Amino acid sequence: LPIFGIIVAIGGTVAFIRLISTGVSAVGRNPLAKGSIYRSMSIAGVIIAALAIAGVAVIIAIIRLGG
């Protein structure tokens, strides 16, 4: 069960790093679309954070239930 928590943490971190690097390169390719790119990066970041928090919450719930 702790392995699942580690996988969730690593997955969230990798997804966030890929999001940042992709966004920076996209702004470099098209600086006029900077606002749109930042907006979509923000939305994706919030979704990634929500999924990571939900994963941790599920792990905590399973541990509390005695799984």
mmCIF file with all atom_site columns, N, CA and C in Angstrom:
data_model
loop_
_atom_site.group_PDB
_atom_site.id
_atom_site.type_symbol
_atom_site.label_atom_id
_atom_site.label_alt_id
_atom_site.label_comp_id
_atom_site.label_asym_id
_atom_site.label_entity_id
_atom_site.label_seq_id
_atom_site.pdbx_PDB_ins_code
_atom_site.Cartn_x
_atom_site.Cartn_y
_atom_site.Cartn_z
_atom_site.occupancy
_atom_site.B_iso_or_equiv
_atom_site.pdbx_formal_charge
_atom_site.auth_seq_id
_atom_site.auth_comp_id
_atom_site.auth_asym_id
_atom_site.auth_atom_id
_atom_site.pdbx_PDB_model_num
ATOM 1   N N  . LEU A 1 1  ? 0.816   -1.212 0.000   1.00 0.00 ? 1  LEU A N  1
ATOM 2   C CA . LEU A 1 1  ? 0.000   0.000  0.000   1.00 0.00 ? 1  LEU A CA 1
ATOM 3   C C  . LEU A 1 1  ? 0.849   1.262  0.000   1.00 0.00 ? 1  LEU A C  1
ATOM 4   N N  . PRO A 1 2  ? 1.938   1.333  0.763   1.00 0.00 ? 2  PRO A N  1
ATOM 5   C CA . PRO A 1 2  ? 2.792   2.523  0.656   1.00 0.00 ? 2  PRO A CA 1
ATOM 6   C C  . PRO A 1 2  ? 3.415   2.658  -0.728  1.00 0.00 ? 2  PRO A C  1
ATOM 7   N N  . ILE A 1 3  ? 3.566   1.532  -1.429  1.00 0.00 ? 3  ILE A N  1
ATOM 8   C CA . ILE A 1 3  ? 4.112   1.600  -2.783  1.00 0.00 ? 3  ILE A CA 1
ATOM 9   C C  . ILE A 1 3  ? 3.171   2.393  -3.683  1.00 0.00 ? 3  ILE A C  1
ATOM 10  N N  . PHE A 1 4  ? 1.858   2.212  -3.484  1.00 0.00 ? 4  PHE A N  1
ATOM 11  C CA . PHE A 1 4  ? 0.882   2.961  -4.276  1.00 0.00 ? 4  PHE A CA 1
ATOM 12  C C  . PHE A 1 4  ? 1.024   4.456  -4.025  1.00 0.00 ? 4  PHE A C  1
ATOM 13  N N  . GLY A 1 5  ? 1.256   4.840  -2.780  1.00 0.00 ? 5  GLY A N  1
ATOM 14  C CA . GLY A 1 5  ? 1.458   6.250  -2.452  1.00 0.00 ? 5  GLY A CA 1
ATOM 15  C C  . GLY A 1 5  ? 2.693   6.817  -3.116  1.00 0.00 ? 5  GLY A C  1
ATOM 16  N N  . ILE A 1 6  ? 3.750   6.029  -3.147  1.00 0.00 ? 6  ILE A N  1
ATOM 17  C CA . ILE A 1 6  ? 4.979   6.474  -3.804  1.00 0.00 ? 6  ILE A CA 1
ATOM 18  C C  . ILE A 1 6  ? 4.752   6.624  -5.307  1.00 0.00 ? 6  ILE A C  1
ATOM 19  N N  . ILE A 1 7  ? 4.014   5.686  -5.890  1.00 0.00 ? 7  ILE A N  1
ATOM 20  C CA . ILE A 1 7  ? 3.719   5.766  -7.323  1.00 0.00 ? 7  ILE A CA 1
ATOM 21  C C  . ILE A 1 7  ? 2.891   7.002  -7.636  1.00 0.00 ? 7  ILE A C  1
ATOM 22  N N  . VAL A 1 8  ? 1.899   7.304  -6.798  1.00 0.00 ? 8  VAL A N  1
ATOM 23  C CA . VAL A 1 8  ? 1.077   8.498  -7.007  1.00 0.00 ? 8  VAL A CA 1
ATOM 24  C C  . VAL A 1 8  ? 1.933   9.764  -6.919  1.00 0.00 ? 8  VAL A C  1
ATOM 25  N N  . ALA A 1 9  ? 2.815   9.824  -5.931  1.00 0.00 ? 9  ALA A N  1
ATOM 26  C CA . ALA A 1 9  ? 3.668   11.003 -5.764  1.00 0.00 ? 9  ALA A CA 1
ATOM 27  C C  . ALA A 1 9  ? 4.616   11.172 -6.949  1.00 0.00 ? 9  ALA A C  1
ATOM 28  N N  . ILE A 1 10 ? 5.234   10.092 -7.372  1.00 0.00 ? 10 ILE A N  1
ATOM 29  C CA . ILE A 1 10 ? 6.163   10.168 -8.512  1.00 0.00 ? 10 ILE A CA 1
ATOM 30  C C  . ILE A 1 10 ? 5.404   10.510 -9.790  1.00 0.00 ? 10 ILE A C  1
ATOM 31  N N  . GLY A 1 11 ? 4.247   9.908  -9.985  1.00 0.00 ? 11 GLY A N  1
ATOM 32  C CA . GLY A 1 11 ? 3.446   10.194 -11.178 1.00 0.00 ? 11 GLY A CA 1
ATOM 33  C C  . GLY A 1 11 ? 3.016   11.645 -11.249 1.00 0.00 ? 11 GLY A C  1
ATOM 34  N N  . GLY A 1 12 ? 2.576   12.189 -10.130 1.00 0.00 ? 12 GLY A N  1
ATOM 35  C CA . GLY A 1 12 ? 2.187   13.601 -10.104 1.00 0.00 ? 12 GLY A CA 1
ATOM 36  C C  . GLY A 1 12 ? 3.358   14.521 -10.378 1.00 0.00 ? 12 GLY A C  1
ATOM 37  N N  . THR A 1 13 ? 4.506   14.193 -9.816  1.00 0.00 ? 13 THR A N  1
ATOM 38  C CA . THR A 1 13 ? 5.698   15.014 -10.037 1.00 0.00 ? 13 THR A CA 1
ATOM 39  C C  . THR A 1 13 ? 6.140   14.974 -11.493 1.00 0.00 ? 13 THR A C  1
ATOM 40  N N  . VAL A 1 14 ? 6.159   13.790 -12.077 1.00 0.00 ? 14 VAL A N  1
ATOM 41  C CA . VAL A 1 14 ? 6.559   13.655 -13.479 1.00 0.00 ? 14 VAL A CA 1
ATOM 42  C C  . VAL A 1 14 ? 5.580   14.396 -14.390 1.00 0.00 ? 14 VAL A C  1
ATOM 43  N N  . ALA A 1 15 ? 4.296   14.265 -14.118 1.00 0.00 ? 15 ALA A N  1
ATOM 44  C CA . ALA A 1 15 ? 3.299   14.955 -14.937 1.00 0.00 ? 15 ALA A CA 1
ATOM 45  C C  . ALA A 1 15 ? 3.458   16.466 -14.835 1.00 0.00 ? 15 ALA A C  1
ATOM 46  N N  . PHE A 1 16 ? 3.737   16.969 -13.637 1.00 0.00 ? 16 PHE A N  1
ATOM 47  C CA . PHE A 1 16 ? 3.901   18.407 -13.454 1.00 0.00 ? 16 PHE A CA 1
ATOM 48  C C  . PHE A 1 16 ? 5.152   18.906 -14.157 1.00 0.00 ? 16 PHE A C  1
ATOM 49  N N  . ILE A 1 17 ? 6.255   18.148 -14.079 1.00 0.00 ? 17 ILE A N  1
ATOM 50  C CA . ILE A 1 17 ? 7.496   18.547 -14.756 1.00 0.00 ? 17 ILE A CA 1
ATOM 51  C C  . ILE A 1 17 ? 7.293   18.559 -16.271 1.00 0.00 ? 17 ILE A C  1
ATOM 52  N N  . ARG A 1 18 ? 6.606   17.567 -16.805 1.00 0.00 ? 18 ARG A N  1
ATOM 53  C CA . ARG A 1 18 ? 6.338   17.545 -18.246 1.00 0.00 ? 18 ARG A CA 1
ATOM 54  C C  . ARG A 1 18 ? 5.447   18.703 -18.649 1.00 0.00 ? 18 ARG A C  1
ATOM 55  N N  . LEU A 1 19 ? 4.471   19.044 -17.801 1.00 0.00 ? 19 LEU A N  1
ATOM 56  C CA . LEU A 1 19 ? 3.594   20.174 -18.082 1.00 0.00 ? 19 LEU A CA 1
ATOM 57  C C  . LEU A 1 19 ? 4.396   21.466 -18.186 1.00 0.00 ? 19 LEU A C  1
ATOM 58  N N  . ILE A 1 20 ? 5.281   21.700 -17.246 1.00 0.00 ? 20 ILE A N  1
ATOM 59  C CA . ILE A 1 20 ? 6.078   22.925 -17.236 1.00 0.00 ? 20 ILE A CA 1
ATOM 60  C C  . ILE A 1 20 ? 6.994   22.984 -18.451 1.00 0.00 ? 20 ILE A C  1
ATOM 61  N N  . SER A 1 21 ? 7.699   21.888 -18.736 1.00 0.00 ? 21 SER A N  1
ATOM 62  C CA . SER A 1 21 ? 8.633   21.920 -19.863 1.00 0.00 ? 21 SER A CA 1
ATOM 63  C C  . SER A 1 21 ? 7.914   22.079 -21.198 1.00 0.00 ? 21 SER A C  1
ATOM 64  N N  . THR A 1 22 ? 6.763   21.434 -21.352 1.00 0.00 ? 22 THR A N  1
ATOM 65  C CA . THR A 1 22 ? 5.990   21.580 -22.579 1.00 0.00 ? 22 THR A CA 1
ATOM 66  C C  . THR A 1 22 ? 5.468   23.005 -22.729 1.00 0.00 ? 22 THR A C  1
ATOM 67  N N  . GLY A 1 23 ? 5.012   23.589 -21.629 1.00 0.00 ? 23 GLY A N  1
ATOM 68  C CA . GLY A 1 23 ? 4.501   24.954 -21.674 1.00 0.00 ? 23 GLY A CA 1
ATOM 69  C C  . GLY A 1 23 ? 5.573   25.964 -22.012 1.00 0.00 ? 23 GLY A C  1
ATOM 70  N N  . VAL A 1 24 ? 6.753   25.799 -21.451 1.00 0.00 ? 24 VAL A N  1
ATOM 71  C CA . VAL A 1 24 ? 7.851   26.727 -21.738 1.00 0.00 ? 24 VAL A CA 1
ATOM 72  C C  . VAL A 1 24 ? 8.254   26.636 -23.206 1.00 0.00 ? 24 VAL A C  1
ATOM 73  N N  . SER A 1 25 ? 8.338   25.426 -23.732 1.00 0.00 ? 25 SER A N  1
ATOM 74  C CA . SER A 1 25 ? 8.703   25.298 -25.141 1.00 0.00 ? 25 SER A CA 1
ATOM 75  C C  . SER A 1 25 ? 7.590   25.828 -26.053 1.00 0.00 ? 25 SER A C  1
ATOM 76  N N  . ALA A 1 26 ? 6.340   25.685 -25.639 1.00 0.00 ? 26 ALA A N  1
ATOM 77  C CA . ALA A 1 26 ? 5.231   26.217 -26.440 1.00 0.00 ? 26 ALA A CA 1
ATOM 78  C C  . ALA A 1 26 ? 5.261   27.740 -26.475 1.00 0.00 ? 26 ALA A C  1
ATOM 79  N N  . VAL A 1 27 ? 5.566   28.365 -25.354 1.00 0.00 ? 27 VAL A N  1
ATOM 80  C CA . VAL A 1 27 ? 5.674   29.826 -25.323 1.00 0.00 ? 27 VAL A CA 1
ATOM 81  C C  . VAL A 1 27 ? 6.846   30.274 -26.188 1.00 0.00 ? 27 VAL A C  1
ATOM 82  N N  . GLY A 1 28 ? 7.926   29.499 -26.181 1.00 0.00 ? 28 GLY A N  1
ATOM 83  C CA . GLY A 1 28 ? 9.070   29.830 -27.024 1.00 0.00 ? 28 GLY A CA 1
ATOM 84  C C  . GLY A 1 28 ? 8.737   29.755 -28.503 1.00 0.00 ? 28 GLY A C  1
ATOM 85  N N  . ARG A 1 29 ? 7.881   28.809 -28.885 1.00 0.00 ? 29 ARG A N  1
ATOM 86  C CA . ARG A 1 29 ? 7.497   28.673 -30.290 1.00 0.00 ? 29 ARG A CA 1
ATOM 87  C C  . ARG A 1 29 ? 6.498   29.728 -30.712 1.00 0.00 ? 29 ARG A C  1
ATOM 88  N N  . ASN A 1 30 ? 5.605   30.130 -29.804 1.00 0.00 ? 30 ASN A N  1
ATOM 89  C CA . ASN A 1 30 ? 4.553   31.078 -30.171 1.00 0.00 ? 30 ASN A CA 1
ATOM 90  C C  . ASN A 1 30 ? 4.326   32.060 -29.021 1.00 0.00 ? 30 ASN A C  1
ATOM 91  N N  . PRO A 1 31 ? 5.154   33.108 -28.932 1.00 0.00 ? 31 PRO A N  1
ATOM 92  C CA . PRO A 1 31 ? 5.034   34.044 -27.812 1.00 0.00 ? 31 PRO A CA 1
ATOM 93  C C  . PRO A 1 31 ? 3.723   34.838 -27.807 1.00 0.00 ? 31 PRO A C  1
ATOM 94  N N  . LEU A 1 32 ? 3.079   34.980 -28.954 1.00 0.00 ? 32 LEU A N  1
ATOM 95  C CA . LEU A 1 32 ? 1.831   35.737 -28.998 1.00 0.00 ? 32 LEU A CA 1
ATOM 96  C C  . LEU A 1 32 ? 0.685   34.990 -28.308 1.00 0.00 ? 32 LEU A C  1
ATOM 97  N N  . ALA A 1 33 ? 0.807   33.684 -28.167 1.00 0.00 ? 33 ALA A N  1
ATOM 98  C CA . ALA A 1 33 ? -0.231  32.876 -27.518 1.00 0.00 ? 33 ALA A CA 1
ATOM 99  C C  . ALA A 1 33 ? 0.104   32.618 -26.050 1.00 0.00 ? 33 ALA A C  1
ATOM 100 N N  . LYS A 1 34 ? 0.944   33.471 -25.485 1.00 0.00 ? 34 LYS A N  1
ATOM 101 C CA . LYS A 1 34 ? 1.412   33.251 -24.112 1.00 0.00 ? 34 LYS A CA 1
ATOM 102 C C  . LYS A 1 34 ? 0.256   33.143 -23.119 1.00 0.00 ? 34 LYS A C  1
ATOM 103 N N  . GLY A 1 35 ? -0.717  34.030 -23.211 1.00 0.00 ? 35 GLY A N  1
ATOM 104 C CA . GLY A 1 35 ? -1.843  34.015 -22.270 1.00 0.00 ? 35 GLY A CA 1
ATOM 105 C C  . GLY A 1 35 ? -2.637  32.727 -22.343 1.00 0.00 ? 35 GLY A C  1
ATOM 106 N N  . SER A 1 36 ? -2.912  32.289 -23.551 1.00 0.00 ? 36 SER A N  1
ATOM 107 C CA . SER A 1 36 ? -3.667  31.052 -23.744 1.00 0.00 ? 36 SER A CA 1
ATOM 108 C C  . SER A 1 36 ? -2.890  29.843 -23.228 1.00 0.00 ? 36 SER A C  1
ATOM 109 N N  . ILE A 1 37 ? -1.588  29.837 -23.474 1.00 0.00 ? 37 ILE A N  1
ATOM 110 C CA . ILE A 1 37 ? -0.755  28.718 -23.026 1.00 0.00 ? 37 ILE A CA 1
ATOM 111 C C  . ILE A 1 37 ? -0.686  28.691 -21.505 1.00 0.00 ? 37 ILE A C  1
ATOM 112 N N  . TYR A 1 38 ? -0.481  29.847 -20.900 1.00 0.00 ? 38 TYR A N  1
ATOM 113 C CA . TYR A 1 38 ? -0.432  29.893 -19.435 1.00 0.00 ? 38 TYR A CA 1
ATOM 114 C C  . TYR A 1 38 ? -1.760  29.474 -18.817 1.00 0.00 ? 38 TYR A C  1
ATOM 115 N N  . ARG A 1 39 ? -2.859  29.878 -19.448 1.00 0.00 ? 39 ARG A N  1
ATOM 116 C CA . ARG A 1 39 ? -4.183  29.511 -18.935 1.00 0.00 ? 39 ARG A CA 1
ATOM 117 C C  . ARG A 1 39 ? -4.368  27.996 -18.976 1.00 0.00 ? 39 ARG A C  1
ATOM 118 N N  . SER A 1 40 ? -4.019  27.381 -20.099 1.00 0.00 ? 40 SER A N  1
ATOM 119 C CA . SER A 1 40 ? -4.188  25.934 -20.208 1.00 0.00 ? 40 SER A CA 1
ATOM 120 C C  . SER A 1 40 ? -3.227  25.200 -19.273 1.00 0.00 ? 40 SER A C  1
ATOM 121 N N  . MET A 1 41 ? -2.016  25.752 -19.069 1.00 0.00 ? 41 MET A N  1
ATOM 122 C CA . MET A 1 41 ? -1.089  25.152 -18.113 1.00 0.00 ? 41 MET A CA 1
ATOM 123 C C  . MET A 1 41 ? -1.635  25.235 -16.695 1.00 0.00 ? 41 MET A C  1
ATOM 124 N N  . SER A 1 42 ? -2.273  26.352 -16.357 1.00 0.00 ? 42 SER A N  1
ATOM 125 C CA . SER A 1 42 ? -2.845  26.501 -15.018 1.00 0.00 ? 42 SER A CA 1
ATOM 126 C C  . SER A 1 42 ? -3.960  25.491 -14.783 1.00 0.00 ? 42 SER A C  1
ATOM 127 N N  . ILE A 1 43 ? -4.824  25.341 -15.769 1.00 0.00 ? 43 ILE A N  1
ATOM 128 C CA . ILE A 1 43 ? -5.927  24.385 -15.643 1.00 0.00 ? 43 ILE A CA 1
ATOM 129 C C  . ILE A 1 43 ? -5.381  22.964 -15.495 1.00 0.00 ? 43 ILE A C  1
ATOM 130 N N  . ALA A 1 44 ? -4.394  22.615 -16.323 1.00 0.00 ? 44 ALA A N  1
ATOM 131 C CA . ALA A 1 44 ? -3.806  21.278 -16.237 1.00 0.00 ? 44 ALA A CA 1
ATOM 132 C C  . ALA A 1 44 ? -3.108  21.071 -14.899 1.00 0.00 ? 44 ALA A C  1
ATOM 133 N N  . GLY A 1 45 ? -2.445  22.101 -14.387 1.00 0.00 ? 45 GLY A N  1
ATOM 134 C CA . GLY A 1 45 ? -1.785  22.000 -13.086 1.00 0.00 ? 45 GLY A CA 1
ATOM 135 C C  . GLY A 1 45 ? -2.774  21.763 -11.965 1.00 0.00 ? 45 GLY A C  1
ATOM 136 N N  . VAL A 1 46 ? -3.903  22.454 -12.023 1.00 0.00 ? 46 VAL A N  1
ATOM 137 C CA . VAL A 1 46 ? -4.936  22.257 -11.002 1.00 0.00 ? 46 VAL A CA 1
ATOM 138 C C  . VAL A 1 46 ? -5.496  20.842 -11.074 1.00 0.00 ? 46 VAL A C  1
ATOM 139 N N  . ILE A 1 47 ? -5.693  20.339 -12.281 1.00 0.00 ? 47 ILE A N  1
ATOM 140 C CA . ILE A 1 47 ? -6.208  18.976 -12.438 1.00 0.00 ? 47 ILE A CA 1
ATOM 141 C C  . ILE A 1 47 ? -5.197  17.955 -11.913 1.00 0.00 ? 47 ILE A C  1
ATOM 142 N N  . ILE A 1 48 ? -3.922  18.157 -12.227 1.00 0.00 ? 48 ILE A N  1
ATOM 143 C CA . ILE A 1 48 ? -2.880  17.244 -11.734 1.00 0.00 ? 48 ILE A CA 1
ATOM 144 C C  . ILE A 1 48 ? -2.842  17.267 -10.210 1.00 0.00 ? 48 ILE A C  1
ATOM 145 N N  . ALA A 1 49 ? -2.902  18.464 -9.624  1.00 0.00 ? 49 ALA A N  1
ATOM 146 C CA . ALA A 1 49 ? -2.874  18.574 -8.163  1.00 0.00 ? 49 ALA A CA 1
ATOM 147 C C  . ALA A 1 49 ? -4.099  17.898 -7.541  1.00 0.00 ? 49 ALA A C  1
ATOM 148 N N  . ALA A 1 50 ? -5.273  18.094 -8.154  1.00 0.00 ? 50 ALA A N  1
ATOM 149 C CA . ALA A 1 50 ? -6.492  17.483 -7.628  1.00 0.00 ? 50 ALA A CA 1
ATOM 150 C C  . ALA A 1 50 ? -6.409  15.959 -7.680  1.00 0.00 ? 50 ALA A C  1
ATOM 151 N N  . LEU A 1 51 ? -5.874  15.421 -8.769  1.00 0.00 ? 51 LEU A N  1
ATOM 152 C CA . LEU A 1 51 ? -5.741  13.970 -8.871  1.00 0.00 ? 51 LEU A CA 1
ATOM 153 C C  . LEU A 1 51 ? -4.740  13.432 -7.861  1.00 0.00 ? 51 LEU A C  1
ATOM 154 N N  . ALA A 1 52 ? -3.653  14.153 -7.649  1.00 0.00 ? 52 ALA A N  1
ATOM 155 C CA . ALA A 1 52 ? -2.665  13.710 -6.660  1.00 0.00 ? 52 ALA A CA 1
ATOM 156 C C  . ALA A 1 52 ? -3.251  13.745 -5.254  1.00 0.00 ? 52 ALA A C  1
ATOM 157 N N  . ILE A 1 53 ? -3.993  14.802 -4.931  1.00 0.00 ? 53 ILE A N  1
ATOM 158 C CA . ILE A 1 53 ? -4.627  14.904 -3.615  1.00 0.00 ? 53 ILE A CA 1
ATOM 159 C C  . ILE A 1 53 ? -5.675  13.802 -3.446  1.00 0.00 ? 53 ILE A C  1
ATOM 160 N N  . ALA A 1 54 ? -6.434  13.528 -4.503  1.00 0.00 ? 54 ALA A N  1
ATOM 161 C CA . ALA A 1 54 ? -7.435  12.464 -4.433  1.00 0.00 ? 54 ALA A CA 1
ATOM 162 C C  . ALA A 1 54 ? -6.763  11.107 -4.216  1.00 0.00 ? 54 ALA A C  1
ATOM 163 N N  . GLY A 1 55 ? -5.634  10.888 -4.873  1.00 0.00 ? 55 GLY A N  1
ATOM 164 C CA . GLY A 1 55 ? -4.905  9.630  -4.682  1.00 0.00 ? 55 GLY A CA 1
ATOM 165 C C  . GLY A 1 55 ? -4.423  9.464  -3.256  1.00 0.00 ? 55 GLY A C  1
ATOM 166 N N  . VAL A 1 56 ? -3.897  10.533 -2.692  1.00 0.00 ? 56 VAL A N  1
ATOM 167 C CA . VAL A 1 56 ? -3.444  10.482 -1.299  1.00 0.00 ? 56 VAL A CA 1
ATOM 168 C C  . VAL A 1 56 ? -4.632  10.269 -0.362  1.00 0.00 ? 56 VAL A C  1
ATOM 169 N N  . ALA A 1 57 ? -5.757  10.916 -0.650  1.00 0.00 ? 57 ALA A N  1
ATOM 170 C CA . ALA A 1 57 ? -6.945  10.745 0.191   1.00 0.00 ? 57 ALA A CA 1
ATOM 171 C C  . ALA A 1 57 ? -7.441  9.303  0.158   1.00 0.00 ? 57 ALA A C  1
ATOM 172 N N  . VAL A 1 58 ? -7.402  8.683  -1.005  1.00 0.00 ? 58 VAL A N  1
ATOM 173 C CA . VAL A 1 58 ? -7.816  7.280  -1.113  1.00 0.00 ? 58 VAL A CA 1
ATOM 174 C C  . VAL A 1 58 ? -6.881  6.387  -0.313  1.00 0.00 ? 58 VAL A C  1
ATOM 175 N N  . ILE A 1 59 ? -5.583  6.662  -0.393  1.00 0.00 ? 59 ILE A N  1
ATOM 176 C CA . ILE A 1 59 ? -4.617  5.871  0.367   1.00 0.00 ? 59 ILE A CA 1
ATOM 177 C C  . ILE A 1 59 ? -4.885  6.003  1.863   1.00 0.00 ? 59 ILE A C  1
ATOM 178 N N  . ILE A 1 60 ? -5.121  7.230  2.333   1.00 0.00 ? 60 ILE A N  1
ATOM 179 C CA . ILE A 1 60 ? -5.403  7.455  3.754   1.00 0.00 ? 60 ILE A CA 1
ATOM 180 C C  . ILE A 1 60 ? -6.688  6.740  4.165   1.00 0.00 ? 60 ILE A C  1
ATOM 181 N N  . ALA A 1 61 ? -7.708  6.797  3.301   1.00 0.00 ? 61 ALA A N  1
ATOM 182 C CA . ALA A 1 61 ? -8.978  6.124  3.620   1.00 0.00 ? 61 ALA A CA 1
ATOM 183 C C  . ALA A 1 61 ? -8.791  4.612  3.718   1.00 0.00 ? 61 ALA A C  1
ATOM 184 N N  . ILE A 1 62 ? -7.999  4.044  2.811   1.00 0.00 ? 62 ILE A N  1
ATOM 185 C CA . ILE A 1 62 ? -7.763  2.602  2.842   1.00 0.00 ? 62 ILE A CA 1
ATOM 186 C C  . ILE A 1 62 ? -7.007  2.219  4.107   1.00 0.00 ? 62 ILE A C  1
ATOM 187 N N  . ILE A 1 63 ? -6.024  3.022  4.482   1.00 0.00 ? 63 ILE A N  1
ATOM 188 C CA . ILE A 1 63 ? -5.247  2.728  5.693   1.00 0.00 ? 63 ILE A CA 1
ATOM 189 C C  . ILE A 1 63 ? -6.140  2.809  6.928   1.00 0.00 ? 63 ILE A C  1
ATOM 190 N N  . ARG A 1 64 ? -7.001  3.814  6.976   1.00 0.00 ? 64 ARG A N  1
ATOM 191 C CA . ARG A 1 64 ? -7.899  3.968  8.146   1.00 0.00 ? 64 ARG A CA 1
ATOM 192 C C  . ARG A 1 64 ? -8.912  2.840  8.252   1.00 0.00 ? 64 ARG A C  1
ATOM 193 N N  . LEU A 1 65 ? -9.319  2.300  7.100   1.00 0.00 ? 65 LEU A N  1
ATOM 194 C CA . LEU A 1 65 ? -10.283 1.202  7.123   1.00 0.00 ? 65 LEU A CA 1
ATOM 195 C C  . LEU A 1 65 ? -9.631  -0.133 7.446   1.00 0.00 ? 65 LEU A C  1
ATOM 196 N N  . GLY A 1 66 ? -8.323  -0.122 7.587   1.00 0.00 ? 66 GLY A N  1
ATOM 197 C CA . GLY A 1 66 ? -7.621  -1.340 7.964   1.00 0.00 ? 66 GLY A CA 1
ATOM 198 C C  . GLY A 1 66 ? -7.210  -2.200 6.801   1.00 0.00 ? 66 GLY A C  1
ATOM 199 N N  . GLY A 1 67 ? -7.104  -1.578 5.633   1.00 0.00 ? 67 GLY A N  1
ATOM 200 C CA . GLY A 1 67 ? -6.730  -2.344 4.429   1.00 0.00 ? 67 GLY A CA 1
ATOM 201 C C  . GLY A 1 67 ? -5.316  -2.707 4.442   1.00 0.00 ? 67 GLY A C  1
#
